[in-house]
């Protein structure tokens, strides 16, 4: 033991400093990581004058960016819904064993946009005909789910689906699930506003931005065609 102590004392001060700093940073990273995986159930009570809706349509980075661009939407939160495991984190959801799907909670001003229009945006901003897949992402955590909070919302959502099918937007059959919104878990902090914070990230450049641009074009054309048909 004494020889070990002597060897430690013999180390240059610069090396000792490096060791201590490394240990400190590692400890800090561990503390940060622990906080990041402590996912808790998120409140489903909107602020006064707001309403909320929830949609799962593939990668929540993409969905968040799309809904944030819509006038009348006041806030979008990325998270997990539709599963059976308590307090799921990103790594656990990606095992495809929790039943959760990457979901966005959308807060909106009902005086500026209604629930029907948000459902319309949902069906136009992703391909609702691909089962357990959206673009390059595969697995049940990327499946299409429209969450509702009341019977009236369910009725509205299904009427919008019929509208989309009538206009033959998608060639294949829509496979979107309908689930009552019972729980929502907010995702880790680094997932929130991911595209705004990481505009040059490879997935963002290759998948998220093109998907956003495709949605903008499709939504603009759809609104134009429906107005002309009235």
mmCIF file of C-alpha atoms in Angstrom:
data_model
loop_
_atom_site.group_PDB
_atom_site.id
_atom_site.type_symbol
_atom_site.label_atom_id
_atom_site.label_comp_id
_atom_site.label_asym_id
_atom_site.label_seq_id
_atom_site.Cartn_x
_atom_site.Cartn_y
_atom_site.Cartn_z
ATOM 1 C CA UNK A 1 0.000 0.000 0.000
ATOM 2 C CA UNK A 2 2.857 2.379 0.884
ATOM 3 C CA UNK A 3 4.458 1.734 -2.498
ATOM 4 C CA UNK A 4 1.214 2.651 -4.203
ATOM 5 C CA UNK A 5 1.033 5.909 -2.248
ATOM 6 C CA UNK A 6 4.632 6.720 -3.135
ATOM 7 C CA UNK A 7 3.952 6.001 -6.815
ATOM 8 C CA UNK A 8 0.918 8.303 -6.718
ATOM 9 C CA UNK A 9 2.960 11.075 -5.077
ATOM 10 C CA UNK A 10 5.607 10.679 -7.761
ATOM 11 C CA UNK A 11 3.168 11.558 -10.556
ATOM 12 C CA UNK A 12 3.735 14.991 -12.093
ATOM 13 C CA UNK A 13 1.296 17.663 -10.924
ATOM 14 C CA UNK A 14 -0.091 18.123 -14.470
ATOM 15 C CA UNK A 15 -1.064 14.455 -14.671
ATOM 16 C CA UNK A 16 -2.651 14.559 -11.244
ATOM 17 C CA UNK A 17 -4.651 17.607 -12.261
ATOM 18 C CA UNK A 18 -5.842 15.870 -15.405
ATOM 19 C CA UNK A 19 -6.933 12.811 -13.420
ATOM 20 C CA UNK A 20 -8.895 14.860 -10.895
ATOM 21 C CA UNK A 21 -10.542 16.990 -13.589
ATOM 22 C CA UNK A 22 -11.483 13.863 -15.541
ATOM 23 C CA UNK A 23 -13.052 12.293 -12.474
ATOM 24 C CA UNK A 24 -14.987 15.507 -11.774
ATOM 25 C CA UNK A 25 -16.315 15.771 -15.332
ATOM 26 C CA UNK A 26 -17.279 12.100 -15.371
ATOM 27 C CA UNK A 27 -19.210 12.579 -12.146
ATOM 28 C CA UNK A 28 -20.975 15.612 -13.591
ATOM 29 C CA UNK A 29 -21.896 13.650 -16.728
ATOM 30 C CA UNK A 30 -23.314 10.867 -14.595
ATOM 31 C CA UNK A 31 -25.424 13.333 -12.625
ATOM 32 C CA UNK A 32 -26.671 14.906 -15.854
ATOM 33 C CA UNK A 33 -27.432 11.509 -17.391
ATOM 34 C CA UNK A 34 -29.368 10.417 -14.335
ATOM 35 C CA UNK A 35 -31.507 13.531 -14.539
ATOM 36 C CA UNK A 36 -32.085 13.007 -18.231
ATOM 37 C CA UNK A 37 -33.536 9.500 -17.790
ATOM 38 C CA UNK A 38 -35.894 10.404 -14.957
ATOM 39 C CA UNK A 39 -38.905 10.870 -17.209
ATOM 40 C CA UNK A 40 -42.096 11.882 -15.419
ATOM 41 C CA UNK A 41 -45.733 12.044 -16.436
ATOM 42 C CA UNK A 42 -46.569 15.427 -17.973
ATOM 43 C CA UNK A 43 -49.639 17.480 -17.091
ATOM 44 C CA UNK A 44 -52.451 17.419 -19.630
ATOM 45 C CA UNK A 45 -53.995 20.626 -18.290
ATOM 46 C CA UNK A 46 -53.546 23.487 -20.786
ATOM 47 C CA UNK A 47 -53.233 27.119 -19.775
ATOM 48 C CA UNK A 48 -56.305 29.331 -19.782
ATOM 49 C CA UNK A 49 -57.431 30.120 -23.321
ATOM 50 C CA UNK A 50 -55.586 27.137 -24.782
ATOM 51 C CA UNK A 51 -56.474 23.617 -25.813
ATOM 52 C CA UNK A 52 -54.235 20.662 -26.541
ATOM 53 C CA UNK A 53 -54.006 17.826 -29.029
ATOM 54 C CA UNK A 54 -51.557 14.948 -29.359
ATOM 55 C CA UNK A 55 -50.262 13.160 -32.442
ATOM 56 C CA UNK A 56 -47.760 10.383 -33.145
ATOM 57 C CA UNK A 57 -46.446 10.417 -36.698
ATOM 58 C CA UNK A 58 -42.870 9.164 -36.716
ATOM 59 C CA UNK A 59 -39.841 11.050 -35.434
ATOM 60 C CA UNK A 60 -40.966 13.728 -32.995
ATOM 61 C CA UNK A 61 -38.151 16.034 -34.116
ATOM 62 C CA UNK A 62 -39.919 16.304 -37.474
ATOM 63 C CA UNK A 63 -43.433 16.542 -36.045
ATOM 64 C CA UNK A 64 -42.476 19.248 -33.555
ATOM 65 C CA UNK A 65 -40.945 21.387 -36.299
ATOM 66 C CA UNK A 66 -44.019 21.023 -38.507
ATOM 67 C CA UNK A 67 -46.625 21.895 -35.882
ATOM 68 C CA UNK A 68 -44.564 24.798 -34.541
ATOM 69 C CA UNK A 69 -44.845 26.396 -37.984
ATOM 70 C CA UNK A 70 -48.654 26.490 -37.855
ATOM 71 C CA UNK A 71 -50.346 29.819 -36.970
ATOM 72 C CA UNK A 72 -52.427 29.379 -33.835
ATOM 73 C CA UNK A 73 -50.139 26.748 -32.328
ATOM 74 C CA UNK A 74 -48.574 28.235 -29.197
ATOM 75 C CA UNK A 75 -46.274 25.427 -28.049
ATOM 76 C CA UNK A 76 -45.214 21.898 -28.996
ATOM 77 C CA UNK A 77 -43.700 19.371 -26.592
ATOM 78 C CA UNK A 78 -41.988 16.164 -27.704
ATOM 79 C CA UNK A 79 -42.586 13.030 -25.678
ATOM 80 C CA UNK A 80 -44.013 9.526 -25.423
ATOM 81 C CA UNK A 81 -47.619 8.282 -25.336
ATOM 82 C CA UNK A 82 -49.710 5.234 -26.120
ATOM 83 C CA UNK A 83 -47.693 2.710 -24.107
ATOM 84 C CA UNK A 84 -47.912 0.631 -20.960
ATOM 85 C CA UNK A 85 -44.569 1.233 -19.201
ATOM 86 C CA UNK A 86 -44.279 3.928 -16.521
ATOM 87 C CA UNK A 87 -41.743 6.729 -16.948
ATOM 88 C CA UNK A 88 -40.203 5.494 -20.233
ATOM 89 C CA UNK A 89 -37.023 7.127 -21.522
ATOM 90 C CA UNK A 90 -35.735 7.419 -25.080
ATOM 91 C CA UNK A 91 -33.500 4.353 -24.959
ATOM 92 C CA UNK A 92 -36.265 2.201 -23.486
ATOM 93 C CA UNK A 93 -38.866 3.376 -26.009
ATOM 94 C CA UNK A 94 -36.436 2.523 -28.816
ATOM 95 C CA UNK A 95 -36.395 -1.121 -27.691
ATOM 96 C CA UNK A 96 -39.980 -1.236 -29.024
ATOM 97 C CA UNK A 97 -41.135 -3.021 -25.848
ATOM 98 C CA UNK A 98 -42.932 -0.206 -23.969
ATOM 99 C CA UNK A 99 -45.792 0.278 -26.425
ATOM 100 C CA UNK A 100 -45.086 4.003 -26.619
ATOM 101 C CA UNK A 101 -44.807 6.047 -29.788
ATOM 102 C CA UNK A 102 -42.851 9.242 -30.271
ATOM 103 C CA UNK A 103 -45.569 11.849 -29.820
ATOM 104 C CA UNK A 104 -46.006 15.611 -29.872
ATOM 105 C CA UNK A 105 -48.304 17.460 -27.501
ATOM 106 C CA UNK A 106 -49.671 20.476 -29.342
ATOM 107 C CA UNK A 107 -50.977 23.506 -27.451
ATOM 108 C CA UNK A 108 -53.144 25.788 -29.563
ATOM 109 C CA UNK A 109 -55.365 28.850 -29.452
ATOM 110 C CA UNK A 110 -58.885 27.699 -30.485
ATOM 111 C CA UNK A 111 -59.739 31.230 -31.599
ATOM 112 C CA UNK A 112 -57.073 30.959 -34.323
ATOM 113 C CA UNK A 113 -57.121 27.288 -35.317
ATOM 114 C CA UNK A 114 -59.520 24.446 -34.576
ATOM 115 C CA UNK A 115 -59.041 20.768 -33.790
ATOM 116 C CA UNK A 116 -60.256 19.691 -37.241
ATOM 117 C CA UNK A 117 -57.492 21.675 -38.944
ATOM 118 C CA UNK A 118 -54.870 20.142 -36.660
ATOM 119 C CA UNK A 119 -56.147 16.676 -37.594
ATOM 120 C CA UNK A 120 -55.951 17.691 -41.250
ATOM 121 C CA UNK A 121 -52.338 18.777 -40.747
ATOM 122 C CA UNK A 122 -51.633 15.458 -39.023
ATOM 123 C CA UNK A 123 -52.843 13.426 -42.002
ATOM 124 C CA UNK A 124 -50.972 15.646 -44.467
ATOM 125 C CA UNK A 125 -47.661 15.876 -42.592
ATOM 126 C CA UNK A 126 -46.787 12.171 -42.590
ATOM 127 C CA UNK A 127 -47.651 9.023 -44.516
ATOM 128 C CA UNK A 128 -50.464 7.419 -42.464
ATOM 129 C CA UNK A 129 -50.459 4.304 -44.658
ATOM 130 C CA UNK A 130 -47.135 2.843 -43.494
ATOM 131 C CA UNK A 131 -47.496 0.453 -40.558
ATOM 132 C CA UNK A 132 -44.888 0.895 -37.807
ATOM 133 C CA UNK A 133 -42.742 3.008 -40.067
ATOM 134 C CA UNK A 134 -42.197 6.584 -41.141
ATOM 135 C CA UNK A 135 -39.546 7.247 -43.747
ATOM 136 C CA UNK A 136 -36.282 5.591 -42.690
ATOM 137 C CA UNK A 137 -37.508 4.969 -39.133
ATOM 138 C CA UNK A 138 -38.950 1.524 -38.393
ATOM 139 C CA UNK A 139 -40.638 0.130 -35.290
ATOM 140 C CA UNK A 140 -43.852 0.523 -33.323
ATOM 141 C CA UNK A 141 -42.504 3.686 -31.681
ATOM 142 C CA UNK A 142 -42.850 5.363 -35.094
ATOM 143 C CA UNK A 143 -46.417 4.254 -35.771
ATOM 144 C CA UNK A 144 -49.251 6.619 -36.656
ATOM 145 C CA UNK A 145 -51.600 7.422 -33.760
ATOM 146 C CA UNK A 146 -54.227 10.129 -33.448
ATOM 147 C CA UNK A 147 -54.951 10.760 -29.772
ATOM 148 C CA UNK A 148 -58.310 12.206 -28.703
ATOM 149 C CA UNK A 149 -59.602 13.557 -25.394
ATOM 150 C CA UNK A 150 -63.355 13.335 -25.966
ATOM 151 C CA UNK A 151 -65.977 11.622 -28.111
ATOM 152 C CA UNK A 152 -66.461 14.845 -30.066
ATOM 153 C CA UNK A 153 -62.735 14.969 -30.913
ATOM 154 C CA UNK A 154 -62.855 11.338 -32.032
ATOM 155 C CA UNK A 155 -65.811 12.107 -34.300
ATOM 156 C CA UNK A 156 -64.017 15.123 -35.793
ATOM 157 C CA UNK A 157 -60.798 13.158 -36.342
ATOM 158 C CA UNK A 158 -62.549 10.322 -38.159
ATOM 159 C CA UNK A 159 -64.457 12.783 -40.359
ATOM 160 C CA UNK A 160 -61.136 14.357 -41.381
ATOM 161 C CA UNK A 161 -59.733 10.939 -42.202
ATOM 162 C CA UNK A 162 -62.710 10.328 -44.500
ATOM 163 C CA UNK A 163 -62.115 13.721 -46.098
ATOM 164 C CA UNK A 164 -58.451 12.842 -46.746
ATOM 165 C CA UNK A 165 -59.431 9.456 -48.190
ATOM 166 C CA UNK A 166 -62.078 11.042 -50.400
ATOM 167 C CA UNK A 167 -59.490 13.398 -51.866
ATOM 168 C CA UNK A 168 -57.159 10.437 -52.515
ATOM 169 C CA UNK A 169 -54.106 12.046 -50.932
ATOM 170 C CA UNK A 170 -52.554 8.658 -50.206
ATOM 171 C CA UNK A 171 -52.678 5.674 -52.548
ATOM 172 C CA UNK A 172 -52.734 2.975 -49.887
ATOM 173 C CA UNK A 173 -55.111 2.380 -46.972
ATOM 174 C CA UNK A 174 -54.676 4.569 -43.876
ATOM 175 C CA UNK A 175 -53.552 2.517 -40.859
ATOM 176 C CA UNK A 176 -53.640 5.263 -38.218
ATOM 177 C CA UNK A 177 -54.616 4.116 -34.718
ATOM 178 C CA UNK A 178 -57.070 6.043 -32.545
ATOM 179 C CA UNK A 179 -56.342 6.176 -28.829
ATOM 180 C CA UNK A 180 -57.740 8.166 -25.950
ATOM 181 C CA UNK A 181 -55.043 10.433 -24.539
ATOM 182 C CA UNK A 182 -54.519 9.205 -20.974
ATOM 183 C CA UNK A 183 -50.835 9.815 -20.296
ATOM 184 C CA UNK A 184 -48.006 11.768 -21.835
ATOM 185 C CA UNK A 185 -44.355 11.703 -20.823
ATOM 186 C CA UNK A 186 -42.184 14.627 -21.804
ATOM 187 C CA UNK A 187 -39.004 13.519 -23.566
ATOM 188 C CA UNK A 188 -35.497 14.380 -22.444
ATOM 189 C CA UNK A 189 -34.470 18.025 -22.692
ATOM 190 C CA UNK A 190 -32.183 17.601 -25.678
ATOM 191 C CA UNK A 191 -35.144 16.400 -27.791
ATOM 192 C CA UNK A 192 -37.086 19.634 -27.298
ATOM 193 C CA UNK A 193 -36.767 22.107 -30.197
ATOM 194 C CA UNK A 194 -34.199 19.746 -31.654
ATOM 195 C CA UNK A 195 -34.230 21.073 -35.215
ATOM 196 C CA UNK A 196 -33.916 24.699 -34.125
ATOM 197 C CA UNK A 197 -30.997 23.777 -31.893
ATOM 198 C CA UNK A 198 -29.338 21.406 -34.374
ATOM 199 C CA UNK A 199 -30.108 22.674 -37.915
ATOM 200 C CA UNK A 200 -26.995 21.091 -39.437
ATOM 201 C CA UNK A 201 -27.351 17.659 -37.842
ATOM 202 C CA UNK A 202 -27.234 14.900 -40.493
ATOM 203 C CA UNK A 203 -30.703 13.431 -39.833
ATOM 204 C CA UNK A 204 -32.220 16.899 -39.755
ATOM 205 C CA UNK A 205 -30.681 17.762 -43.125
ATOM 206 C CA UNK A 206 -31.442 14.417 -44.774
ATOM 207 C CA UNK A 207 -34.909 13.661 -43.351
ATOM 208 C CA UNK A 208 -36.501 16.387 -41.226
ATOM 209 C CA UNK A 209 -36.067 19.391 -43.498
ATOM 210 C CA UNK A 210 -37.163 17.575 -46.699
ATOM 211 C CA UNK A 211 -40.213 16.213 -44.857
ATOM 212 C CA UNK A 212 -41.094 19.703 -43.629
ATOM 213 C CA UNK A 213 -40.763 21.111 -47.147
ATOM 214 C CA UNK A 214 -42.900 18.304 -48.599
ATOM 215 C CA UNK A 215 -45.579 19.005 -46.009
ATOM 216 C CA UNK A 216 -45.587 22.720 -46.793
ATOM 217 C CA UNK A 217 -46.071 22.013 -50.494
ATOM 218 C CA UNK A 218 -48.754 19.347 -49.898
ATOM 219 C CA UNK A 219 -50.649 21.461 -47.365
ATOM 220 C CA UNK A 220 -50.614 24.534 -49.587
ATOM 221 C CA UNK A 221 -51.866 22.559 -52.574
ATOM 222 C CA UNK A 222 -54.538 20.796 -50.510
ATOM 223 C CA UNK A 223 -55.924 24.033 -49.126
ATOM 224 C CA UNK A 224 -55.975 25.523 -52.598
ATOM 225 C CA UNK A 225 -57.744 22.543 -54.159
ATOM 226 C CA UNK A 226 -60.376 22.289 -51.396
ATOM 227 C CA UNK A 227 -61.175 25.995 -51.672
ATOM 228 C CA UNK A 228 -61.587 25.697 -55.442
ATOM 229 C CA UNK A 229 -63.916 22.718 -55.073
ATOM 230 C CA UNK A 230 -66.292 24.627 -52.768
#
